[in-house]
PDB file of C-alpha atoms in Angstrom:
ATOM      1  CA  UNK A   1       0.000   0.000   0.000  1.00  0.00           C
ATOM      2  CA  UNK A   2       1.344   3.288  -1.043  1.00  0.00           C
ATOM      3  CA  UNK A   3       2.826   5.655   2.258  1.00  0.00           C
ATOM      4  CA  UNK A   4       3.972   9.029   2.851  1.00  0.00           C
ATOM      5  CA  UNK A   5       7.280   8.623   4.256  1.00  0.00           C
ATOM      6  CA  UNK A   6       9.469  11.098   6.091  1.00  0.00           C
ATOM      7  CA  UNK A   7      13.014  11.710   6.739  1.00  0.00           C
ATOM      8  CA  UNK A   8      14.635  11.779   9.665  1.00  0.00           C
ATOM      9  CA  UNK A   9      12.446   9.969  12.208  1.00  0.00           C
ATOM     10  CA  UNK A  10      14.596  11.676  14.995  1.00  0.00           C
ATOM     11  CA  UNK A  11      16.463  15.246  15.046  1.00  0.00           C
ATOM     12  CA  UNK A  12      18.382  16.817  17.645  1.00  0.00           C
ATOM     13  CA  UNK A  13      18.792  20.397  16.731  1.00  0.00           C
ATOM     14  CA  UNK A  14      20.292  23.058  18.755  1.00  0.00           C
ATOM     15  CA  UNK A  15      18.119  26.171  19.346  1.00  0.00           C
ATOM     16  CA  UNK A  16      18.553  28.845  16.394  1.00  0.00           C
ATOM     17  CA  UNK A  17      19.718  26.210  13.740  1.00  0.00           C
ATOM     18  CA  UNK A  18      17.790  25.545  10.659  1.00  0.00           C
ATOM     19  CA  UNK A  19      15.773  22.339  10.279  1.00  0.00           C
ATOM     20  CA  UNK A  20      14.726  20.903   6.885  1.00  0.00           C
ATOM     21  CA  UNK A  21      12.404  18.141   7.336  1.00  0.00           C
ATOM     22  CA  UNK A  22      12.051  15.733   4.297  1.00  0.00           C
ATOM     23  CA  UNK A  23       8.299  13.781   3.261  1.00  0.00           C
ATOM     24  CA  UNK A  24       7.647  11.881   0.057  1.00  0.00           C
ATOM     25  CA  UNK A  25       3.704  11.957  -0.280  1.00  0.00           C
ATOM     26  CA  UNK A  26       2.070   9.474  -1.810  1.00  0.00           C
ATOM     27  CA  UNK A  27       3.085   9.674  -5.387  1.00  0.00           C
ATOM     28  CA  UNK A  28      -0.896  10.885  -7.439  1.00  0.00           C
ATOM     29  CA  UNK A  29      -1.803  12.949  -4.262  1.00  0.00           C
ATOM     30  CA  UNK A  30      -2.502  16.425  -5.010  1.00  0.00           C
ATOM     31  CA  UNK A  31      -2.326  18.267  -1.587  1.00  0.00           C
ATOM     32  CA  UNK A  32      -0.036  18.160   0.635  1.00  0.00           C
ATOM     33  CA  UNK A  33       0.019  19.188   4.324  1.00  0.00           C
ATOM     34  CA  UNK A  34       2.349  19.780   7.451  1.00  0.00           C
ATOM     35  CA  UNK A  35       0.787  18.786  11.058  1.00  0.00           C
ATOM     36  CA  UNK A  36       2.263  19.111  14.207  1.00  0.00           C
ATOM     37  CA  UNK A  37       2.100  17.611  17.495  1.00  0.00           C
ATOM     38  CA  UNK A  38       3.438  18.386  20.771  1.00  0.00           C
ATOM     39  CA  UNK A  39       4.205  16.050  23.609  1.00  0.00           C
ATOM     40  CA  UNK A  40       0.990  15.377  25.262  1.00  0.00           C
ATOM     41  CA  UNK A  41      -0.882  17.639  23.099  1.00  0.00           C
ATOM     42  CA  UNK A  42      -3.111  17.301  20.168  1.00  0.00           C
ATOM     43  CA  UNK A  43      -2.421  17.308  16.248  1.00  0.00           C
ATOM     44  CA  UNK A  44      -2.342  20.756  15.441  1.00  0.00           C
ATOM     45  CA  UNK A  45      -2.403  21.826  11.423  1.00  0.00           C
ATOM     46  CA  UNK A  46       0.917  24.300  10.082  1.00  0.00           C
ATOM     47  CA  UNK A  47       0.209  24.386   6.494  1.00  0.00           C
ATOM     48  CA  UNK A  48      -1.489  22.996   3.357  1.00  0.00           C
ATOM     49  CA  UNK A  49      -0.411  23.018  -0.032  1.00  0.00           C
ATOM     50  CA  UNK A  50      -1.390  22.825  -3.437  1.00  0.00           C
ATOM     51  CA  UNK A  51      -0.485  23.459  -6.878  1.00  0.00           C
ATOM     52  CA  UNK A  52       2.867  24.951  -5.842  1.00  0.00           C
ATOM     53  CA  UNK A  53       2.021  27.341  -3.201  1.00  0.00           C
ATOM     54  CA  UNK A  54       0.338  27.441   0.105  1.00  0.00           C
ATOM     55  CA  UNK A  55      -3.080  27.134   0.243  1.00  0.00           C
ATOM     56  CA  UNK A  56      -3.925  27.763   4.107  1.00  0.00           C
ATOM     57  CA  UNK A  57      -1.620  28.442   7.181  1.00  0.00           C
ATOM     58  CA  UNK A  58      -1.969  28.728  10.745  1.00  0.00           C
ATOM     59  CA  UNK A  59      -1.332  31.206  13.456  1.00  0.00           C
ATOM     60  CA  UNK A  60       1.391  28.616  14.019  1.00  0.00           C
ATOM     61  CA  UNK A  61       3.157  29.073  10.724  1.00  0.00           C
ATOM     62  CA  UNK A  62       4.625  32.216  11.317  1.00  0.00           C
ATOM     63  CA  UNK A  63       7.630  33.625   9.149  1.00  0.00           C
ATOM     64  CA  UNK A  64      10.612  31.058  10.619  1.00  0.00           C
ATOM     65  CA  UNK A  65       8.309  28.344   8.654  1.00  0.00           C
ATOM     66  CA  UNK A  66       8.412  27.928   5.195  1.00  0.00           C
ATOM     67  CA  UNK A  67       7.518  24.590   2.681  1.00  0.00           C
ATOM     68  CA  UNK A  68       9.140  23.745  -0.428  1.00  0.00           C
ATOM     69  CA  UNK A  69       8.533  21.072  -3.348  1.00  0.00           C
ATOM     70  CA  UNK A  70      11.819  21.125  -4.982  1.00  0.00           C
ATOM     71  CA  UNK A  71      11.336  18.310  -7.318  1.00  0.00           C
ATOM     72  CA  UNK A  72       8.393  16.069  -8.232  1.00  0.00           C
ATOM     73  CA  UNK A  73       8.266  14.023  -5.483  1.00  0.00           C
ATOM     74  CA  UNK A  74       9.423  15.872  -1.994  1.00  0.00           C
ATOM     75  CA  UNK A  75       7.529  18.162   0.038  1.00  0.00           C
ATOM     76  CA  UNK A  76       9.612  20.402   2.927  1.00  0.00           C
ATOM     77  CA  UNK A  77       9.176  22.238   5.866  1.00  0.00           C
ATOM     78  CA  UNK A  78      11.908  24.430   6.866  1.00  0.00           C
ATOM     79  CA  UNK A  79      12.224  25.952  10.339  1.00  0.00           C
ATOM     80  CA  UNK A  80      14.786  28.538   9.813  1.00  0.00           C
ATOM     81  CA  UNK A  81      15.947  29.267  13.652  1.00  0.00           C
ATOM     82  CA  UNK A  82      14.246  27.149  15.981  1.00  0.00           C
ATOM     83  CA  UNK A  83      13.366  27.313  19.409  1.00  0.00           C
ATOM     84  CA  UNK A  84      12.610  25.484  21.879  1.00  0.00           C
ATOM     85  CA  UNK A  85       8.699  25.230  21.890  1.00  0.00           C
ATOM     86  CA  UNK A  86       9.319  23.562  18.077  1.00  0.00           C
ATOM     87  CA  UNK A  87      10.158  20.555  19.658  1.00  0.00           C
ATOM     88  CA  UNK A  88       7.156  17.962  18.795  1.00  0.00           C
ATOM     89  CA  UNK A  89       6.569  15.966  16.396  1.00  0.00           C
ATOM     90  CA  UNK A  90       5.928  16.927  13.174  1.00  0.00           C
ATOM     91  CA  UNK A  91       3.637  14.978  10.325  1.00  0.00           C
ATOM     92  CA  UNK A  92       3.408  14.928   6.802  1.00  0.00           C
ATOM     93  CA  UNK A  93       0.542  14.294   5.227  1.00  0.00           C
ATOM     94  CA  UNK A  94      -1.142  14.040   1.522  1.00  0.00           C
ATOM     95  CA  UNK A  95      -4.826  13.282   0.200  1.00  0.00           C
ATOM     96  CA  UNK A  96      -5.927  13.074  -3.591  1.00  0.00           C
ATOM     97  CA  UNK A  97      -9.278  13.506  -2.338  1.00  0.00           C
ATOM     98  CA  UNK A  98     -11.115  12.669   0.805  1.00  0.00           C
ATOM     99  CA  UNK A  99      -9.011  10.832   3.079  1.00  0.00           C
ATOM    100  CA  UNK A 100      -5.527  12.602   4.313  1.00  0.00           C
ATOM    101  CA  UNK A 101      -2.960   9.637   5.015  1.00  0.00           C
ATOM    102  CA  UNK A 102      -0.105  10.422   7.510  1.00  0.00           C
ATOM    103  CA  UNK A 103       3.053   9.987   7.552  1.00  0.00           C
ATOM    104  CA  UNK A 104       5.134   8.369  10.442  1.00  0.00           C
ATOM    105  CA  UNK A 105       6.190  11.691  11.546  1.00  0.00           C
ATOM    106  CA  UNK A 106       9.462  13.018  12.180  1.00  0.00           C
ATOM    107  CA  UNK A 107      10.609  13.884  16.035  1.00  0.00           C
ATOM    108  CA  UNK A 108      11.907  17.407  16.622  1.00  0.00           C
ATOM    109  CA  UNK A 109      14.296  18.195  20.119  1.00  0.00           C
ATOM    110  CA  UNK A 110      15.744  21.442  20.220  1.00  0.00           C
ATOM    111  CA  UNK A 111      18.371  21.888  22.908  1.00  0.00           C
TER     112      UNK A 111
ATOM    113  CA  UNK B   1     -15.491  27.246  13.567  1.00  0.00           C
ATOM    114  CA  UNK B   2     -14.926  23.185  13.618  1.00  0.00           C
ATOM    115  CA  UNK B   3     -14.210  21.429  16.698  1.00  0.00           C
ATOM    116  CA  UNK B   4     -13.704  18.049  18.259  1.00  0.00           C
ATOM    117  CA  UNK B   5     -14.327  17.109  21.504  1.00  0.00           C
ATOM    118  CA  UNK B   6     -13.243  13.289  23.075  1.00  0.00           C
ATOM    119  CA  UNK B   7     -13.910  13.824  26.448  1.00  0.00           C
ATOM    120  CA  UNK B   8     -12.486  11.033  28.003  1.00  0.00           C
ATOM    121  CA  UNK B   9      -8.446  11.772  28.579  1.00  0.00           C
ATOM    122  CA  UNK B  10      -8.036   8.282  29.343  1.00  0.00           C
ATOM    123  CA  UNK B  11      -9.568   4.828  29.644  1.00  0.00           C
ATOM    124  CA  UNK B  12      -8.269   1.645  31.126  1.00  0.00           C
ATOM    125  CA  UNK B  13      -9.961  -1.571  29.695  1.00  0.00           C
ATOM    126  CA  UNK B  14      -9.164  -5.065  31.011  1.00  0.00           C
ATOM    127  CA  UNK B  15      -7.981  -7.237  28.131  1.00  0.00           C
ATOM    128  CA  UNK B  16     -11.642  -8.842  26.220  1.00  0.00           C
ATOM    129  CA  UNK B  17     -13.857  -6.650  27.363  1.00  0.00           C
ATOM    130  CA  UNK B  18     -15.950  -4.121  25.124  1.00  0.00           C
ATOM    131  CA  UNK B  19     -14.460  -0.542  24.408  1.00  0.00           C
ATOM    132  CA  UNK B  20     -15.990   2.714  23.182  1.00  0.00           C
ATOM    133  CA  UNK B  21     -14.390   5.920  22.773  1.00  0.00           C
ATOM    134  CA  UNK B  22     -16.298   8.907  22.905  1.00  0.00           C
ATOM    135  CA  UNK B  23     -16.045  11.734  20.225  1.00  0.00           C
ATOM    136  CA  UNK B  24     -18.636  14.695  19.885  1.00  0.00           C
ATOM    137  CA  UNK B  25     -18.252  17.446  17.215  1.00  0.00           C
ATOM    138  CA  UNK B  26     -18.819  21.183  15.719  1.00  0.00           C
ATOM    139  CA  UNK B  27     -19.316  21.524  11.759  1.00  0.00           C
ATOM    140  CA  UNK B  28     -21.199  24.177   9.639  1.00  0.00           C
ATOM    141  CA  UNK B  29     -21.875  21.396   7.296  1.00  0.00           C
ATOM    142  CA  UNK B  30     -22.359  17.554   7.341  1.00  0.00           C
ATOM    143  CA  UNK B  31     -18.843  16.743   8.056  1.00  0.00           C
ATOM    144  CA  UNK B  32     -16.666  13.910   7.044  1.00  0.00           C
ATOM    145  CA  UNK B  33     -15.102  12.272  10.257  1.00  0.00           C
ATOM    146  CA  UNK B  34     -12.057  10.121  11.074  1.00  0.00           C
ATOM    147  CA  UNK B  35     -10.823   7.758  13.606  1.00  0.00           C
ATOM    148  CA  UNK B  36      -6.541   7.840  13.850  1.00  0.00           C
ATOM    149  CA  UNK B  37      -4.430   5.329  16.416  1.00  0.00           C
ATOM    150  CA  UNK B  38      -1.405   6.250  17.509  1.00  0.00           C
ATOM    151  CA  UNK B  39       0.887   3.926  18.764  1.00  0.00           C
ATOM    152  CA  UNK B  40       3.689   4.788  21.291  1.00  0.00           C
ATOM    153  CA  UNK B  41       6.117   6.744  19.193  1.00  0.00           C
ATOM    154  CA  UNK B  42       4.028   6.090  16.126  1.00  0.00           C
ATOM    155  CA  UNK B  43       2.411   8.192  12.983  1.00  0.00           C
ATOM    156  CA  UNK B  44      -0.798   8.111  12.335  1.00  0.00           C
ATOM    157  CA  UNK B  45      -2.702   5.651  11.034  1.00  0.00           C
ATOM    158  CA  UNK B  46      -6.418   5.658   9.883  1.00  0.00           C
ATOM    159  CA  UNK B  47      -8.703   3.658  11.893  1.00  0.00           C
ATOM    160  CA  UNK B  48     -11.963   4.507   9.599  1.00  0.00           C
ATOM    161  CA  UNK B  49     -13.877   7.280   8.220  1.00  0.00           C
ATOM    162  CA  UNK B  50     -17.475   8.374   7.839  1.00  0.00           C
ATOM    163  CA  UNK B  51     -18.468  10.191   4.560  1.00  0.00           C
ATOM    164  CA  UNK B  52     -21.944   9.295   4.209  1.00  0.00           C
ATOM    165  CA  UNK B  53     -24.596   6.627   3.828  1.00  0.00           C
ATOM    166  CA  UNK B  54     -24.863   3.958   6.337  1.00  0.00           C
ATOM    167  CA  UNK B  55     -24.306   5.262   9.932  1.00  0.00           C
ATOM    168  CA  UNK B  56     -22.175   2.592  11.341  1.00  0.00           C
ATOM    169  CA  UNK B  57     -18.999   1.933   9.369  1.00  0.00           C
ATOM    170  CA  UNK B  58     -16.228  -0.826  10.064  1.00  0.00           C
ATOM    171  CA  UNK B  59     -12.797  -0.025   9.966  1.00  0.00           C
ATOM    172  CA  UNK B  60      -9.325  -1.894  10.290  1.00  0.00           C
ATOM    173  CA  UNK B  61      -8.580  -3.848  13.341  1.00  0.00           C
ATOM    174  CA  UNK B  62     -11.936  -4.903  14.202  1.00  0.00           C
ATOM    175  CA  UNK B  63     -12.835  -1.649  14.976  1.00  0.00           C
ATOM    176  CA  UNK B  64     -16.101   0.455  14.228  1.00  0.00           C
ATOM    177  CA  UNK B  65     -17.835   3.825  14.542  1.00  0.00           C
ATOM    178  CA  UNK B  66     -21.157   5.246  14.689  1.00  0.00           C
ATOM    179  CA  UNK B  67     -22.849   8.809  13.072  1.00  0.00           C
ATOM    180  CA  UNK B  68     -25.272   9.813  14.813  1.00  0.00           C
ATOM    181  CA  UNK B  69     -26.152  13.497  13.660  1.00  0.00           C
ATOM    182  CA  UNK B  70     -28.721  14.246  16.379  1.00  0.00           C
ATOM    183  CA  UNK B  71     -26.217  14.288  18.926  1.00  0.00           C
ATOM    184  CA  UNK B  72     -23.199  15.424  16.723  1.00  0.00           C
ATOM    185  CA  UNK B  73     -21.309  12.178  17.808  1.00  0.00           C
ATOM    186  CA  UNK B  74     -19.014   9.668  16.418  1.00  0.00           C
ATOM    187  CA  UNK B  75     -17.832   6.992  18.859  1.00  0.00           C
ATOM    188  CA  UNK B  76     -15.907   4.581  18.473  1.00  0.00           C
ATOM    189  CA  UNK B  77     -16.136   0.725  19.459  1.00  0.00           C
ATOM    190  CA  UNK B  78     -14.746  -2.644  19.732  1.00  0.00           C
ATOM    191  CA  UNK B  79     -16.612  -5.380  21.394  1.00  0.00           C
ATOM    192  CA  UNK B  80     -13.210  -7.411  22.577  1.00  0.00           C
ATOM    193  CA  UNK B  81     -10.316  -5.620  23.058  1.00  0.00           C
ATOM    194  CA  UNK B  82      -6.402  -6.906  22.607  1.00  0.00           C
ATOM    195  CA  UNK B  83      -3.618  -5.888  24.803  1.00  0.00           C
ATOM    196  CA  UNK B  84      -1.980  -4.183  21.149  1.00  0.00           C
ATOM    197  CA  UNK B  85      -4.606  -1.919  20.854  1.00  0.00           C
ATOM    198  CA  UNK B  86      -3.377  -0.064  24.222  1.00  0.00           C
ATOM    199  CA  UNK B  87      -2.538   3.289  22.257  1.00  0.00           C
ATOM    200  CA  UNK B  88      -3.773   6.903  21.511  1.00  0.00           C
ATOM    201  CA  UNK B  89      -6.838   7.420  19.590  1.00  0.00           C
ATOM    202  CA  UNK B  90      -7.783  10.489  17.899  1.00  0.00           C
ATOM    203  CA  UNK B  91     -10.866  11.673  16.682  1.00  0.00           C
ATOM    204  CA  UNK B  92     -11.170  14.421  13.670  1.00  0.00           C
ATOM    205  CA  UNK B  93     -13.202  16.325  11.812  1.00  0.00           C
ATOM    206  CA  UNK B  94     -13.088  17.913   8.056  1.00  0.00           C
ATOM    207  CA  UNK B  95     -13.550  17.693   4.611  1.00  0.00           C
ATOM    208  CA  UNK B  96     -10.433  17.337   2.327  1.00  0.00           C
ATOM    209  CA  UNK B  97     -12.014  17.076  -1.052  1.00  0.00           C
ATOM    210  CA  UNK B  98     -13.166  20.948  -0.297  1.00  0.00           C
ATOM    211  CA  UNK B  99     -10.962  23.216  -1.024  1.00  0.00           C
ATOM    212  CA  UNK B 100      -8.162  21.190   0.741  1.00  0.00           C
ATOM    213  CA  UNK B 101      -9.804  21.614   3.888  1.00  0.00           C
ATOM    214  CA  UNK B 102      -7.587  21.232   6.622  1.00  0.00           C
ATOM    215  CA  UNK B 103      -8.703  18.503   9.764  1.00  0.00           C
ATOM    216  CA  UNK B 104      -9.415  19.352  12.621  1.00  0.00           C
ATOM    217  CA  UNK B 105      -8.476  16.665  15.530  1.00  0.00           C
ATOM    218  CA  UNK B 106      -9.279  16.022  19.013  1.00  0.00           C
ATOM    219  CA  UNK B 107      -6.907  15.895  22.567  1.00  0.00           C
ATOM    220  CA  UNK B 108      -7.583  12.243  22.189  1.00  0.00           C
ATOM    221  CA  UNK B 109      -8.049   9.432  24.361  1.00  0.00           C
ATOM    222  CA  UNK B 110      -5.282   7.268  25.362  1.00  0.00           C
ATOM    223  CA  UNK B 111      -6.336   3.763  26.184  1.00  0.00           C
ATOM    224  CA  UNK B 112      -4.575   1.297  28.268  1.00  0.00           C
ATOM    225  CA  UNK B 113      -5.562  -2.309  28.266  1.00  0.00           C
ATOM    226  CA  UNK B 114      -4.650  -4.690  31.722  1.00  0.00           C
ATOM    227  CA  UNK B 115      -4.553  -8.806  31.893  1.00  0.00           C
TER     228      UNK B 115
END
């Protein structure tokens, strides 16, 4: 069965470094998305994205957040100095219609 | 605005007996709904979904939900539980095909299952 999958599974970043996290969506999905989830809390949407540019952002997504697709196939988010209330979890996620499938996430610690 | 409510933070089921997971919602329109598990450490992976039609739908794992609209609710059940399905549920709410619609998910309910 066709999966988003996401690279790393585990970073430890230090606090004001910049953090590319890598996702593959699956490959005829149209819309791609960026969730995130903090220890103990609850899946919280960044950013969705569609036909090359963002389609909806949260109050979460503020300027050190930015997504890329460089190529045909990955989808980025970029934290550009982090802090330490980034550190969570973060998903990837894509849907060609009605169902958004997740990714196994990647875990962000900033130290 | 769209919200989801699971009320319970956590359960604690003995292993066989019946579970259900409680999940109430806010929508301005009939709303497609999802059941995720997360294991420990784990993505997310789809339980089930509700789109329409028939008000009870099965998903993987045994596992199955009910719509009821009159009571903006879609909990979830499993009439014998296993000691792997000790995880975090989450309950959501949205409609992707729409405009890429984001979801909206619940706190969750974390279940833990004893011998």
């Amino acid at each position: 069965e066709p999966e988003v999958t996401q690279t790393p599974s585990h970073q430890v970043t230090q606090m004001g470094q910049e953090v590319i996290l890598r996702c593959v969506p699956i490959s005829n999905h149209l819309y791609f998305y960026w969730y995130r989830q903090i220890l103990g809390q609850k899946v919280e949407f960044l950013v969705s994205f569609y036909n090359n540019e963002i389609s909806e952002k949260s109050e979460i997504f503020d300027d050190q957040f930015s997504v890329e697709r460089p190529d045909g196939s990955n989808f980025t988010l970029k934290i550009r100095s982090t802090k330490l209330e980034d550190s969570a979890m973060y998903f990837c996620a894509s849907t060609s219609g009605n169902t958004i499938y997740f990714g196994e996430g990647s875990w962000l610690t900033v130290v | 605005a769209q919200s989801v409510t699971q009320p319970d933070i956590h359960i604690t089921v003995s292993e066989g007996a019946s579970l259900e997971l409680r999940c109430n919602y806010s929508y301005g329109a009939t709303p497609y709904l999802f059941w995720y598990v997360q294991s420990p450490g784990q993505g997310l992976q789809l339980l089930l979904k509700y789109f329409s039609g028939d008000t009870l739908v099965q998903g993987i794992k045994g596992f199955e939900a009910e719509f009821k609209r009159s009571q903006s609710s879609f909990n979830l059940r499993k009439p014998s539980v296993h000691w792997s399905d000790a995880a975090e549920y989450f309950c959501a709410v949205g409609r992707p095909n729409f405009g890429n619609e984001k979801l909206t998910f619940g706190t969750g309910t974390r279940l833990t299952i004893i011998p």
